[in-house]
Short mmCIF file of N, CA and C in Angstrom, two decimals:
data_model
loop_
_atom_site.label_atom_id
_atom_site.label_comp_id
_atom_site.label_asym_id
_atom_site.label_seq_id
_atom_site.Cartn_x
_atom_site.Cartn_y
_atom_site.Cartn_z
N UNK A 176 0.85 -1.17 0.00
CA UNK A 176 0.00 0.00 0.00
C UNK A 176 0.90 1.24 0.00
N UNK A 177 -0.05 2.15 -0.64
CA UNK A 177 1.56 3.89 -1.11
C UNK A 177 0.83 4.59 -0.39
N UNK A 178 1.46 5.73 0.65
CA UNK A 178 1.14 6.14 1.44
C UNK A 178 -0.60 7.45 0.62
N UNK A 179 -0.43 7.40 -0.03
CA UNK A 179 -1.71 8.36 -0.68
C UNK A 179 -3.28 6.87 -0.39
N UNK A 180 -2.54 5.52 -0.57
CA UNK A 180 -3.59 5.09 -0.19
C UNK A 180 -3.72 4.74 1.24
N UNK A 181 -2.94 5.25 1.94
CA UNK A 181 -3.10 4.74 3.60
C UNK A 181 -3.49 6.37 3.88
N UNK A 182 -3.44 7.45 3.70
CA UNK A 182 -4.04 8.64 4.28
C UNK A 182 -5.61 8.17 3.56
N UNK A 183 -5.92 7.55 2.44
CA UNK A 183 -7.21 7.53 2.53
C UNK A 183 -8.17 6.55 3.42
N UNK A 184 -7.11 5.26 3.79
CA UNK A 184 -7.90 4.81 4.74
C UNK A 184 -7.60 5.23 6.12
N UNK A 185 -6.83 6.10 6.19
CA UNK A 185 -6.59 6.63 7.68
C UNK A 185 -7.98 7.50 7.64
N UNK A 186 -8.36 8.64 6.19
CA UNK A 186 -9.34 9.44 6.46
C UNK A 186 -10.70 8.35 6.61
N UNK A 187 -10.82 7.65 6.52
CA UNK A 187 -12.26 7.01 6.52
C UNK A 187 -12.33 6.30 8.41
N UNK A 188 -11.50 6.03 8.68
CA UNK A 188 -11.60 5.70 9.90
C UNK A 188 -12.37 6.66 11.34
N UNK A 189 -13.23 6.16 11.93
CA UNK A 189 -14.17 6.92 12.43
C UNK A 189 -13.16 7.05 14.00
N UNK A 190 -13.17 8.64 13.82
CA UNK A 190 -12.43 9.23 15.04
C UNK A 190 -10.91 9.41 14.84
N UNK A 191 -10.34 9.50 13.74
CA UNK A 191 -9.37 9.93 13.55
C UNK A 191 -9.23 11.13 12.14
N UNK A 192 -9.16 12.13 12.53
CA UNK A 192 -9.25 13.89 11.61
C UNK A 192 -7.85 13.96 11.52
N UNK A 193 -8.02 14.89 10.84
CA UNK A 193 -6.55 15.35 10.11
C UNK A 193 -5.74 16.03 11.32
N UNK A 194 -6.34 16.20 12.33
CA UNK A 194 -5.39 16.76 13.70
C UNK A 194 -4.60 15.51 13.82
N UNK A 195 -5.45 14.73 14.16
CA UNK A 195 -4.84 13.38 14.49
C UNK A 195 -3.79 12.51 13.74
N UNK A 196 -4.60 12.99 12.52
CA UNK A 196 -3.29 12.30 11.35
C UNK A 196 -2.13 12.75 11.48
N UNK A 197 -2.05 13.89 11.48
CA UNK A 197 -0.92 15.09 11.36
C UNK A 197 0.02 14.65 13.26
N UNK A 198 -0.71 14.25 13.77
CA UNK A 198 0.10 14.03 15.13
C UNK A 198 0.48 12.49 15.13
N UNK A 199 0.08 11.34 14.28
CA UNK A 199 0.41 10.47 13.99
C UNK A 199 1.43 10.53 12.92
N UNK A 200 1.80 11.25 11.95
CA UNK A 200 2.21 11.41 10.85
C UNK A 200 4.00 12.07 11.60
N UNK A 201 3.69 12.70 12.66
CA UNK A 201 5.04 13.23 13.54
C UNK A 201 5.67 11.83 14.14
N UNK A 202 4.50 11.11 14.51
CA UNK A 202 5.33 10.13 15.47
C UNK A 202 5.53 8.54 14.54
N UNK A 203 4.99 8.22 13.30
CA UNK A 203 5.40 6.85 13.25
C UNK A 203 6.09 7.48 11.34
N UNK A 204 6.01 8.75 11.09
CA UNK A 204 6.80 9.14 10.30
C UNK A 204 6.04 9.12 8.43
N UNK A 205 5.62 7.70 8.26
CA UNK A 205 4.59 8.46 7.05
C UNK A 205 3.38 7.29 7.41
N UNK A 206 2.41 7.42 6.64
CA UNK A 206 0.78 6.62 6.70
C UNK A 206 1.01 5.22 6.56
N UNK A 207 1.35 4.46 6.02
CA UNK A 207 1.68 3.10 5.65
C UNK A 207 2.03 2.27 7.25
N UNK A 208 3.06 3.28 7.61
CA UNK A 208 3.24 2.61 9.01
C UNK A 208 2.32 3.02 10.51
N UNK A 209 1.57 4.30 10.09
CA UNK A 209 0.71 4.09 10.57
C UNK A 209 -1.01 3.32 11.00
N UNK A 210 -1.26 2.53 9.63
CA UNK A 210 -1.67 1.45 9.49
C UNK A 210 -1.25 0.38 10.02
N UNK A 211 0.24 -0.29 9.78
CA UNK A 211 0.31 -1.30 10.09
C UNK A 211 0.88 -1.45 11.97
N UNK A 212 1.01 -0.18 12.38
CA UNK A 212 1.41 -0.29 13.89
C UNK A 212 0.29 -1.19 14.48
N UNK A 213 1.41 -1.82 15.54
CA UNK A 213 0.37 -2.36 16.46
C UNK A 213 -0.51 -1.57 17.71
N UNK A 214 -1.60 -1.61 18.05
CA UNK A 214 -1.77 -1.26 19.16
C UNK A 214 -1.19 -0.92 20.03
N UNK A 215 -0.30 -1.11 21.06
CA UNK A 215 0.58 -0.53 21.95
C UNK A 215 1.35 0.12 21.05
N UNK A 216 1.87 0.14 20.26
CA UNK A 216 2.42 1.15 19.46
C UNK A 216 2.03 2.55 19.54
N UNK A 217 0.29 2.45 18.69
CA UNK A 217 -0.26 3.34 18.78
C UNK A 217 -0.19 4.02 19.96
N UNK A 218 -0.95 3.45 20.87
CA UNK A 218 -1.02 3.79 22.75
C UNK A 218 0.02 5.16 22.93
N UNK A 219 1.63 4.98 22.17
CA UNK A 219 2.50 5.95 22.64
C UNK A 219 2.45 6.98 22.07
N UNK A 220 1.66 7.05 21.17
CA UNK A 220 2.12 8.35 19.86
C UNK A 220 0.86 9.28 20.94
N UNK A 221 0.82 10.67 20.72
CA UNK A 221 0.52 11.94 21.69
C UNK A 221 -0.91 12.10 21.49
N UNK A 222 -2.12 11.66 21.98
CA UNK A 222 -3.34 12.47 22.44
C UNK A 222 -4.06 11.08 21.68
N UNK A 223 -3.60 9.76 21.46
CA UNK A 223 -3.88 8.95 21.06
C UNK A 223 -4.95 7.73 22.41
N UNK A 224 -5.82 7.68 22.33
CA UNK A 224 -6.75 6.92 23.14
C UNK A 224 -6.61 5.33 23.02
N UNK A 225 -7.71 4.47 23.73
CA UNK A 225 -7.69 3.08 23.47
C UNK A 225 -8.72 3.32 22.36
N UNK A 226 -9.65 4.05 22.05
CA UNK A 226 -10.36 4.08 20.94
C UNK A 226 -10.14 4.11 19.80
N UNK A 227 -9.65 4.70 19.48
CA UNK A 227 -9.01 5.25 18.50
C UNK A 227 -7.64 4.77 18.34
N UNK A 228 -6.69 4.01 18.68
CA UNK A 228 -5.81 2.98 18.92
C UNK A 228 -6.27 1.78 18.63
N UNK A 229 -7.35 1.65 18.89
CA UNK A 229 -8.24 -0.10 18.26
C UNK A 229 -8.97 0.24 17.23
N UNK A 230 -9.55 1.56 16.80
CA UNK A 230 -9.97 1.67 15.43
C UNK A 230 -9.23 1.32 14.20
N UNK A 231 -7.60 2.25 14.63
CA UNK A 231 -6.65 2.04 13.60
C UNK A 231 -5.88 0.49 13.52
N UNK A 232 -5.86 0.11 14.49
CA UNK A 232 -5.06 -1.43 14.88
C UNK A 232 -5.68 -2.10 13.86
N UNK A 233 -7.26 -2.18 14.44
CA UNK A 233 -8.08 -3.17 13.40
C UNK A 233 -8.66 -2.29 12.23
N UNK A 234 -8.32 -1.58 11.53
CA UNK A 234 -9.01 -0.76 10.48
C UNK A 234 -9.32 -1.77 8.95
N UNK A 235 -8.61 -2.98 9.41
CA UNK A 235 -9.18 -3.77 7.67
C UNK A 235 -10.34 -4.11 8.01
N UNK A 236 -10.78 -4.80 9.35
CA UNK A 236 -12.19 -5.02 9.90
C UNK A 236 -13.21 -3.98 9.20
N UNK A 237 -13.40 -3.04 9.54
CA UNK A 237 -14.29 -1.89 9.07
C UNK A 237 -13.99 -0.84 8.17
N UNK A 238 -12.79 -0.81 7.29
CA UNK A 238 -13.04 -0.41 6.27
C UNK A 238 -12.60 -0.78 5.28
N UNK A 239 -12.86 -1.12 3.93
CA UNK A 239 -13.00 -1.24 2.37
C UNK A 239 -12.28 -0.55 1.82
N UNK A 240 -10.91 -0.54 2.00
CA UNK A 240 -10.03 0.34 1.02
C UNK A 240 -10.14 0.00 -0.11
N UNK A 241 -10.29 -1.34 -0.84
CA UNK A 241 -10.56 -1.69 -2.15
C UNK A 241 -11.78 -0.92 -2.69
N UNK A 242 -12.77 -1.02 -2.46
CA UNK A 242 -14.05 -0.46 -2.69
C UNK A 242 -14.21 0.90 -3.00
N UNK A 243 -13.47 1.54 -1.87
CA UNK A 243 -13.06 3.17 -1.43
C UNK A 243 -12.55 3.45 -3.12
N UNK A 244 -11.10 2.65 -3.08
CA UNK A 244 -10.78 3.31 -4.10
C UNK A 244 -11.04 3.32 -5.55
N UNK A 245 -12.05 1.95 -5.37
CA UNK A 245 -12.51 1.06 -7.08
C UNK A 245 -13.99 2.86 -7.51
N UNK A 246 -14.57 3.48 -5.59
CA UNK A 246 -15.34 3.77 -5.87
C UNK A 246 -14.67 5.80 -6.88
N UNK A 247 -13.56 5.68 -6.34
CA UNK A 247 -12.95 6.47 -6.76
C UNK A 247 -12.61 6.87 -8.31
N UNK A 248 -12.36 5.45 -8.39
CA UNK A 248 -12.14 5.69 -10.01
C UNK A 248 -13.37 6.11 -10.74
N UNK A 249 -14.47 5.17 -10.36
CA UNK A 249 -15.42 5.11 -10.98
C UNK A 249 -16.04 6.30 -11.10
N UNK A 250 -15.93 7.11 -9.96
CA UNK A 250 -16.33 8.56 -10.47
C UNK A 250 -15.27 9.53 -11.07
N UNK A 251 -14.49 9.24 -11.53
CA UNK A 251 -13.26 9.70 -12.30
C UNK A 251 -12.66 10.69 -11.60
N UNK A 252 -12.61 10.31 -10.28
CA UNK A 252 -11.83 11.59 -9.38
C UNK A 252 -10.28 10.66 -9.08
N UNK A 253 -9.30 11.91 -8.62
CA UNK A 253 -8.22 11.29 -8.02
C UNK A 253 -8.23 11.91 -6.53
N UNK A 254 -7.21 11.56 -5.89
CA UNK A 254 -6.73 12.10 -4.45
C UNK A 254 -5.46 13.32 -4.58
N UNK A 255 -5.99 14.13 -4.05
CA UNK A 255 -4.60 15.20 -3.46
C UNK A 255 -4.46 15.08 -2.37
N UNK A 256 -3.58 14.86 -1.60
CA UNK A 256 -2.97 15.26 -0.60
C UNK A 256 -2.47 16.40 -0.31
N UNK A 257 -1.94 16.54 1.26
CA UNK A 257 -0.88 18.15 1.47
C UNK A 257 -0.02 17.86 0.44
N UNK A 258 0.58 17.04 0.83
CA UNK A 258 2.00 16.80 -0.16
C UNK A 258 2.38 17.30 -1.49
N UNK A 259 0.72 17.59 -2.37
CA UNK A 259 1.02 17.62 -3.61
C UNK A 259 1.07 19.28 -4.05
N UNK A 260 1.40 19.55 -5.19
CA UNK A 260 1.75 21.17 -5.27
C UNK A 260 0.36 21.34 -5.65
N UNK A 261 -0.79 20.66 -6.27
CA UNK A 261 -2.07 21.57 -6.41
C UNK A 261 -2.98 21.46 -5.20
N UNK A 262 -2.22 21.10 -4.04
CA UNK A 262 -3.26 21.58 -3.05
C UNK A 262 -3.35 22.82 -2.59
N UNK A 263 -4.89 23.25 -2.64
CA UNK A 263 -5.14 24.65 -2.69
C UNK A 263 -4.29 25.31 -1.10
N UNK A 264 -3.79 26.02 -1.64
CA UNK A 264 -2.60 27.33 -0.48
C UNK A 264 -3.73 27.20 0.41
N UNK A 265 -4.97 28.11 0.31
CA UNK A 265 -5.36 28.44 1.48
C UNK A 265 -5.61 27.25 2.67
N UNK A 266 -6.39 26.40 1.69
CA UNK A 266 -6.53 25.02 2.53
C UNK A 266 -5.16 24.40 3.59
N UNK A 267 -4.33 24.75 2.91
CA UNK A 267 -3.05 24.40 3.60
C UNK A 267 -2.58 25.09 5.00
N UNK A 268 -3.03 26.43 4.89
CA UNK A 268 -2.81 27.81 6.09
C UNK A 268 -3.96 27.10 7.38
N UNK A 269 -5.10 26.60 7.75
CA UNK A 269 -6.01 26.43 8.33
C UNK A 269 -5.36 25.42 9.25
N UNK A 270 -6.09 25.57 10.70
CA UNK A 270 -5.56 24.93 11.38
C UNK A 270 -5.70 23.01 11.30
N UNK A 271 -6.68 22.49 10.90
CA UNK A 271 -6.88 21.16 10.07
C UNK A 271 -7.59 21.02 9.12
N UNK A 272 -6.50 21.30 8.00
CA UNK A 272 -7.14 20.83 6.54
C UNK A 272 -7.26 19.51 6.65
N UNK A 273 -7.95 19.09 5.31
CA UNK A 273 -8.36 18.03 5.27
C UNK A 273 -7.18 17.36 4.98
N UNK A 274 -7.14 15.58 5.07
CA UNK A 274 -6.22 14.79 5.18
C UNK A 274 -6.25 14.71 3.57
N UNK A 275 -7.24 14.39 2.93
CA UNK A 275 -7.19 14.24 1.41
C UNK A 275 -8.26 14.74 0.67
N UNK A 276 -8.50 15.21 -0.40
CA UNK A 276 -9.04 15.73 -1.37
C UNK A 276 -9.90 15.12 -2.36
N UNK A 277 -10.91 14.47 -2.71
CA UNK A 277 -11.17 13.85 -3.52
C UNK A 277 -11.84 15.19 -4.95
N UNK A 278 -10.82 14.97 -5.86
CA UNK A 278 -11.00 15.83 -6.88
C UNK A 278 -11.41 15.88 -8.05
N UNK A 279 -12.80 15.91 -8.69
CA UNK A 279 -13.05 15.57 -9.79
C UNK A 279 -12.78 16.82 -11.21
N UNK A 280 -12.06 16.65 -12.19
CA UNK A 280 -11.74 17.83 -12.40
C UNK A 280 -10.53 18.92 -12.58
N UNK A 281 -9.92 19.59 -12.82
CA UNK A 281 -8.61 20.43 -12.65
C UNK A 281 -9.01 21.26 -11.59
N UNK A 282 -7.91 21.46 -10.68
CA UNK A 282 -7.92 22.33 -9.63
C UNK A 282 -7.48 23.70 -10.34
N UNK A 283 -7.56 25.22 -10.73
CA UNK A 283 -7.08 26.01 -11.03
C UNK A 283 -6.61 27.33 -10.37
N UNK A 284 -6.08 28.13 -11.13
CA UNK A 284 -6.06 29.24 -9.84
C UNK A 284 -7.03 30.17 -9.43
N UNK A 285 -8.36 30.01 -10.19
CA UNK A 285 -9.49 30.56 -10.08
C UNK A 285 -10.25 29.82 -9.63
N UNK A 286 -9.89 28.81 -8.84
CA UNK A 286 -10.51 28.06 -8.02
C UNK A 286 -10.39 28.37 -6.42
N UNK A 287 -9.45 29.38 -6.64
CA UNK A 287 -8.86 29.65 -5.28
C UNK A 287 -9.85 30.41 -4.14
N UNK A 288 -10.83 31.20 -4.50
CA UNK A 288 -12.12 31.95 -4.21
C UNK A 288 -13.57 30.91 -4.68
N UNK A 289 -13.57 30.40 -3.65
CA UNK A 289 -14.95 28.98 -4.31
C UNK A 289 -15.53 29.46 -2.62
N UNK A 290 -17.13 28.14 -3.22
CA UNK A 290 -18.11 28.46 -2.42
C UNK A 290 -18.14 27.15 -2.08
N UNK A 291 -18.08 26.85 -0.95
CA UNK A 291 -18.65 25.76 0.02
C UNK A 291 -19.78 25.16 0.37
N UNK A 292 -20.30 24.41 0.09
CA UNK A 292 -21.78 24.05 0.27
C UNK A 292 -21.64 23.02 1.49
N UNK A 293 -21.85 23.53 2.78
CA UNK A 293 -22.13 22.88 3.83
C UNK A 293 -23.33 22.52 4.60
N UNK A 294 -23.40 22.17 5.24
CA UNK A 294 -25.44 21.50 5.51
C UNK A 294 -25.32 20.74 6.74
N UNK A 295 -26.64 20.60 7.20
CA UNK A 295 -26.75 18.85 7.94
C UNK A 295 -27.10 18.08 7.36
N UNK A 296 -26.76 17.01 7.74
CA UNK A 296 -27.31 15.81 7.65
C UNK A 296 -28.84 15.37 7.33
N UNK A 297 -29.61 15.86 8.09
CA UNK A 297 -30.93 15.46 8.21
C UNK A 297 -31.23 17.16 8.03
N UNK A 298 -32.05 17.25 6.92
CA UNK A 298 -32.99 18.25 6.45
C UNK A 298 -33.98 18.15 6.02
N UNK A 299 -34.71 19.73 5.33
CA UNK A 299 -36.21 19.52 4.98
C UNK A 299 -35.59 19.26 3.71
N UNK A 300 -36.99 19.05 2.89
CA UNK A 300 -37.04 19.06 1.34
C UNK A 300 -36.66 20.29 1.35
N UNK A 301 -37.13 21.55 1.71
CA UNK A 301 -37.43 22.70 1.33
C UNK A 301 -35.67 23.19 1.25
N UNK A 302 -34.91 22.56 2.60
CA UNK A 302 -33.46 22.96 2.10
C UNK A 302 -32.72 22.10 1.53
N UNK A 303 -32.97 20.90 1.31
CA UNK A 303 -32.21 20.37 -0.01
C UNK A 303 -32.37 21.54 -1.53
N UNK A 304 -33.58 21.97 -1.79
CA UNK A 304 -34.34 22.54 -2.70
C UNK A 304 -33.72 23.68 -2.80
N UNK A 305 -33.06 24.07 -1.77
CA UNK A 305 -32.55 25.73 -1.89
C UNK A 305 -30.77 25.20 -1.64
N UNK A 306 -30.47 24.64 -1.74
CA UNK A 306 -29.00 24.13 -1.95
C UNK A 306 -28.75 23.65 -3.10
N UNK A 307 -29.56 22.78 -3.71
CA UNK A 307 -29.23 22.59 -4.82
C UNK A 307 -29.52 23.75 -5.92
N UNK A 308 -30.38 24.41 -5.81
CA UNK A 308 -30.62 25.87 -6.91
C UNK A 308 -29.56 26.52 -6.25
N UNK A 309 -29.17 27.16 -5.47
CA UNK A 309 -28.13 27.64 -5.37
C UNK A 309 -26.76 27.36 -5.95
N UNK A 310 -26.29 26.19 -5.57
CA UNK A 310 -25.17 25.46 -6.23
C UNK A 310 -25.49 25.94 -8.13
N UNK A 311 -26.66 25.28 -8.25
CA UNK A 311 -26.32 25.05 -9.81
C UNK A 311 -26.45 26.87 -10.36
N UNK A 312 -27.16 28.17 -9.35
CA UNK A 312 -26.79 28.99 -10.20
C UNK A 312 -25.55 29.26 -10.31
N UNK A 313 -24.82 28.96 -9.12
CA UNK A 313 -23.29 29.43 -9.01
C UNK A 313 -22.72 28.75 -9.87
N UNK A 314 -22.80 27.67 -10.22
CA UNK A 314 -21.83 26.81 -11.46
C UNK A 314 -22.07 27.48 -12.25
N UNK A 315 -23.41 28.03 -12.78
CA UNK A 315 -23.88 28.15 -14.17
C UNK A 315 -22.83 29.65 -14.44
N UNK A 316 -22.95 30.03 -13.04
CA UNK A 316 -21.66 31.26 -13.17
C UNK A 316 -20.57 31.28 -13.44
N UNK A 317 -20.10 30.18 -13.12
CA UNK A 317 -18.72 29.63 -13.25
C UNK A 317 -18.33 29.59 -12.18
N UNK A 318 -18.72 29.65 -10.63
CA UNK A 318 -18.14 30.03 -9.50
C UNK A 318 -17.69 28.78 -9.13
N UNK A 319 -16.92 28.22 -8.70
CA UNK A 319 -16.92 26.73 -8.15
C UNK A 319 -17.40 26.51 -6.71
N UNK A 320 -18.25 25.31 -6.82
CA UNK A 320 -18.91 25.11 -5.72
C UNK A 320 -17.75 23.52 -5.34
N UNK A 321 -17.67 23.77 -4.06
CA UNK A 321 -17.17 22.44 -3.21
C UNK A 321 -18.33 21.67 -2.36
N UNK A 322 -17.97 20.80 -1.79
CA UNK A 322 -18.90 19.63 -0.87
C UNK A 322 -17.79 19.29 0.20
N UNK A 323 -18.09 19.19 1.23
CA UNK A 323 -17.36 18.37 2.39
C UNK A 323 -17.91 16.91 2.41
N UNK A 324 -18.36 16.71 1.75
CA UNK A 324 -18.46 15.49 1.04
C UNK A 324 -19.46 14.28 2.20
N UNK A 325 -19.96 15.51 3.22
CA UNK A 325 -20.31 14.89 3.91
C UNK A 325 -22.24 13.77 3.93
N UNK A 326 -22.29 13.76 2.78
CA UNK A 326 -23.66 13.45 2.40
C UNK A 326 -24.68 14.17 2.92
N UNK A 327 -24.12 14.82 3.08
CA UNK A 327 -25.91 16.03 4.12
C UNK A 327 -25.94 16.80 2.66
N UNK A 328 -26.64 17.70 3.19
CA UNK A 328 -27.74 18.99 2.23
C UNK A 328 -26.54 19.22 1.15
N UNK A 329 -25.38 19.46 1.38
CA UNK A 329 -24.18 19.40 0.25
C UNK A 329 -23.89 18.61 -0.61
N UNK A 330 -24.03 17.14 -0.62
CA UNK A 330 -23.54 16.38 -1.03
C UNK A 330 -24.56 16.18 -2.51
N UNK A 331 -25.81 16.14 -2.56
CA UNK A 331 -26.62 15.52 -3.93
C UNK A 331 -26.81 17.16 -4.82
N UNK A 332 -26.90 18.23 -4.08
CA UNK A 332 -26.88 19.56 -4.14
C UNK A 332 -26.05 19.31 -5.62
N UNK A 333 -24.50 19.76 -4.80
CA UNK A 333 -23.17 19.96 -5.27
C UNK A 333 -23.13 18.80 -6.47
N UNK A 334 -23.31 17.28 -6.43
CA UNK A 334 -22.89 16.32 -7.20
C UNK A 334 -24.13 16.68 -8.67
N UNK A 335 -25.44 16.26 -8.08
CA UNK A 335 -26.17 16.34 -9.14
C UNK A 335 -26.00 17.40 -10.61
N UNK A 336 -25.99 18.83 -9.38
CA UNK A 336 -26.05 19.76 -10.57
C UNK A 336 -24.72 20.15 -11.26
N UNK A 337 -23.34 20.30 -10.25
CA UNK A 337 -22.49 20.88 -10.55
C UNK A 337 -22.07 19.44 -12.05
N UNK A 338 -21.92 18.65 -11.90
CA UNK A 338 -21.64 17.39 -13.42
C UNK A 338 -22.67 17.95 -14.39
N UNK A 339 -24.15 17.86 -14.05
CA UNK A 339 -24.53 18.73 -15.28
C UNK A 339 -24.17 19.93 -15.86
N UNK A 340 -23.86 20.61 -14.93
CA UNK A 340 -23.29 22.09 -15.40
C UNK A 340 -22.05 22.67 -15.48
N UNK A 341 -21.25 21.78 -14.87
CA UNK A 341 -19.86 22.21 -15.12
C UNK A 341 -18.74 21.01 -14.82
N UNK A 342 -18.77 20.26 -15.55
CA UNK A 342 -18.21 18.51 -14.60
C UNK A 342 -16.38 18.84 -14.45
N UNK A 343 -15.82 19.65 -14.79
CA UNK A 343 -14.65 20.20 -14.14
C UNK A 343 -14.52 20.37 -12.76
N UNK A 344 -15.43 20.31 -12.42
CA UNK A 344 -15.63 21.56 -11.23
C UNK A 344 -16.26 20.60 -10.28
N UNK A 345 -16.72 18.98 -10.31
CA UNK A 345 -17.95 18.37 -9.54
C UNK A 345 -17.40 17.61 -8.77
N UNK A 346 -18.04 17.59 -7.53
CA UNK A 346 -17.63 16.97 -6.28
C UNK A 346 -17.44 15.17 -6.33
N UNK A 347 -17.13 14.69 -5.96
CA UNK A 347 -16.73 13.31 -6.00
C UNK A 347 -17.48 12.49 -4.71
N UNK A 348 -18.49 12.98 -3.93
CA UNK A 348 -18.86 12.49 -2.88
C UNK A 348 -20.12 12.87 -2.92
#
């Protein structure tokens, strides 16, 4: 496994954020070996729990990296990481950017001023309805709309319309 695919199953693991990565990433040096540490291993690295120490220990148990990434292709996105030079600057300045990027599309430099489509989880119709018209006038503008990819009010918003209207530009989640 190459470490671009162990930050993605590090990001899918429930209870470990890019704080965490980034403080794991100090102590066992790159992602690959943070996967394969053992438990007490984990235990020593800094602000690291038994929870979250047995999430990552056993992480083939509960998550599908094959799947993850078969599902990746299939929507014709790739992964950025920090590491890579088109990860967006600002994203980089914030106190926890994201661990990885799923990017459908060219990142550009007029991408650098985009709109975020964030939400809950559980909504009305009425604000799915006003997220997704929103999104698609802003594409139709050219503005780029993002998703935190978190399947709430953002996620069918951002995917549905932004591929019809601008598939450079469309979220992968």
């Amino acid at each position: 496994m190459d470490s671009r695919e162990a930050l993605v199953a590090l990001n899918l693991i429930e209870g470990v954020g890019p704080v965490r990565v980034r403080q794991l990433l100090d102590h066992f040096g790159d992602a690959p070996a943070i996967l394969s540490a053992a438990r007490h291993e984990l235990l020593r690295a800094r602000n690291i729990g038994e929870e979250t120490a047995e999430a990552i220990a056993s992480w083939e148990k509960t998550i599908d990296l094959a799947a993850e990434l078969r599902r990746i292709s299939e929507f014709g996105c790739r992964i950025v990481v920090q590491a890579d030079p088109e990860y967006p600057e600002l994203l980089r300045q914030i106190y926890d950017p994201p661990v990885v990027l799923y990017v459908k599309g060219e990142l550009s430099a007029k991408d650098k001023n985009a709109v975020a489509m964030v939400g809950s989880r559980v909504t009305t119709h009425y604000g799915v309805e006003v997220a997704r018209k929103l999104s698609y006038q802003l594409a139709y503008l050219g503005v780029t709309v993002v998703s935190g990819g978190a399947r709430g009010i953002d996620g069918p918003a951002v995917l549905v319309f932004h591929q019809s209207v601008s598939p450079s530009k469309s979220s992968c989640r």
